[in-house]
Coordinates of C-alpha atoms in Angstrom, one line a residue:
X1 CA 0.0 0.0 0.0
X2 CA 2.6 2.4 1.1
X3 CA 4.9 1.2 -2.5
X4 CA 1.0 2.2 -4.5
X5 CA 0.9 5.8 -2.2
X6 CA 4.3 7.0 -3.2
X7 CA 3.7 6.0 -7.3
X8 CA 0.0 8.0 -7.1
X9 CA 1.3 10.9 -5.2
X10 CA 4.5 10.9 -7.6
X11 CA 2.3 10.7 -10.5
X12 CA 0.1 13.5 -9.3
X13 CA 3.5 15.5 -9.0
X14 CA 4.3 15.5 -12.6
X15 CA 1.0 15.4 -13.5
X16 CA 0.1 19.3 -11.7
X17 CA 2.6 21.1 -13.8
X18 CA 2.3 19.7 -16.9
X19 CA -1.9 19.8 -17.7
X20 CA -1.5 24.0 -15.7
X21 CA 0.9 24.7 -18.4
X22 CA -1.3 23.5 -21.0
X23 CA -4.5 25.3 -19.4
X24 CA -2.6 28.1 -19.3
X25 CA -0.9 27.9 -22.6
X26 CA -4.8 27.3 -24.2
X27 CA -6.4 30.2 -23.0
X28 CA -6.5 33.9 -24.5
X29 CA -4.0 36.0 -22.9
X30 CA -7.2 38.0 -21.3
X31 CA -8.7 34.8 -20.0
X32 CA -5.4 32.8 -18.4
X33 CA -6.2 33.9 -14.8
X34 CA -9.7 32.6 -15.3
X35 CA -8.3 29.2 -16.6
X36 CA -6.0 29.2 -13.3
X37 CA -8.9 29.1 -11.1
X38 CA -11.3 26.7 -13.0
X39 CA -8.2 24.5 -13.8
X40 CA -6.9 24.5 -9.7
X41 CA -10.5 24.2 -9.1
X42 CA -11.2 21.2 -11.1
X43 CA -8.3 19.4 -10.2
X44 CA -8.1 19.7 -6.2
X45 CA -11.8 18.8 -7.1
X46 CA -11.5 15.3 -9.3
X47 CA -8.3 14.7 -6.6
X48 CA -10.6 15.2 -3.8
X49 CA -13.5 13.6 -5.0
X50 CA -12.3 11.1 -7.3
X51 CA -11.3 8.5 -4.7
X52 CA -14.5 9.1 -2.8
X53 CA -16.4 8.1 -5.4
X54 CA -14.9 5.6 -6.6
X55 CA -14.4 4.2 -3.4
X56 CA -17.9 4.2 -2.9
X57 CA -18.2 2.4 -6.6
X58 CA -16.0 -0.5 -4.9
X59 CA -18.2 -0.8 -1.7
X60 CA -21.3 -1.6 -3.2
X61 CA -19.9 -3.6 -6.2
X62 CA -16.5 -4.7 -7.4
X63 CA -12.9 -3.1 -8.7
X64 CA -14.1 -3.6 -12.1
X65 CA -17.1 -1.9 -12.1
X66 CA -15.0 1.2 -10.1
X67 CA -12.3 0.9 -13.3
X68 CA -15.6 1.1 -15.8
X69 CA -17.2 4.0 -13.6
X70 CA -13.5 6.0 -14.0
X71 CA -13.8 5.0 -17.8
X72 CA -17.6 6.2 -17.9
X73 CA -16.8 9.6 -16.3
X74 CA -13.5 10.2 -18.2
X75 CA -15.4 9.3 -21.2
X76 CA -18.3 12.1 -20.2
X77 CA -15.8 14.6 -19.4
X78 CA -14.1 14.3 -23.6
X79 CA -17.5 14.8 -24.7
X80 CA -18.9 17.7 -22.0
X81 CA -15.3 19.7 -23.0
X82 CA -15.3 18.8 -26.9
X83 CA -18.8 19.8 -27.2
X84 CA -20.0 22.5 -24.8
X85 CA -16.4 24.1 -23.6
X86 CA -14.6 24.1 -26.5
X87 CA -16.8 26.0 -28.4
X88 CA -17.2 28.6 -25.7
X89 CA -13.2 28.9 -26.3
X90 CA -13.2 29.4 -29.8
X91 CA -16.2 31.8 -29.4
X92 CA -13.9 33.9 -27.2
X93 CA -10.7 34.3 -29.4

């Protein structure tokens, strides 16, 4: 458990920097402090949460069905930001 702790929290490490430079880099020159809050936002959020709920996934069925559920929501995220978010962004330009 301890071996698994230290891989996740290194993960998350290198992880942090790289997606806030591409946020960053993204966004109109105008909009980049927005897209630092919504991005630190979002993360400490899907960090915070993401365990919870898929903790809770586990408890009342299986691993599986927790590794399906992250699928499911990672899968509803790439349709939420390619359909409603990115056009808000290219609206903005």
């Amino acid at each position: 458990m301890f071996v698994g702790t230290v891989l996740l929290a290194t993960g998350q490490t290198f992880l942090f920097p790289a997606l806030f430079v591409l946020a960053v880099q993204s966004a109109p020159i105008n909009r980049r402090s927005q897209a630092i809050g919504t991005f630190s936002i979002a993360y400490d959020l899907a960090i915070g949460l993401g365990g919870l709920i898929l903790g809770g996934v586990v408890e009342v069925s299986s691993y599986s069905m927790a590794f399906f559920a992250g699928g499911c929501f990672s899968l509803i995220a790439l349709v939420v930001s390619r359909t409603v978010v990115r056009p808000q962004l290219q609206t903005a330009y």
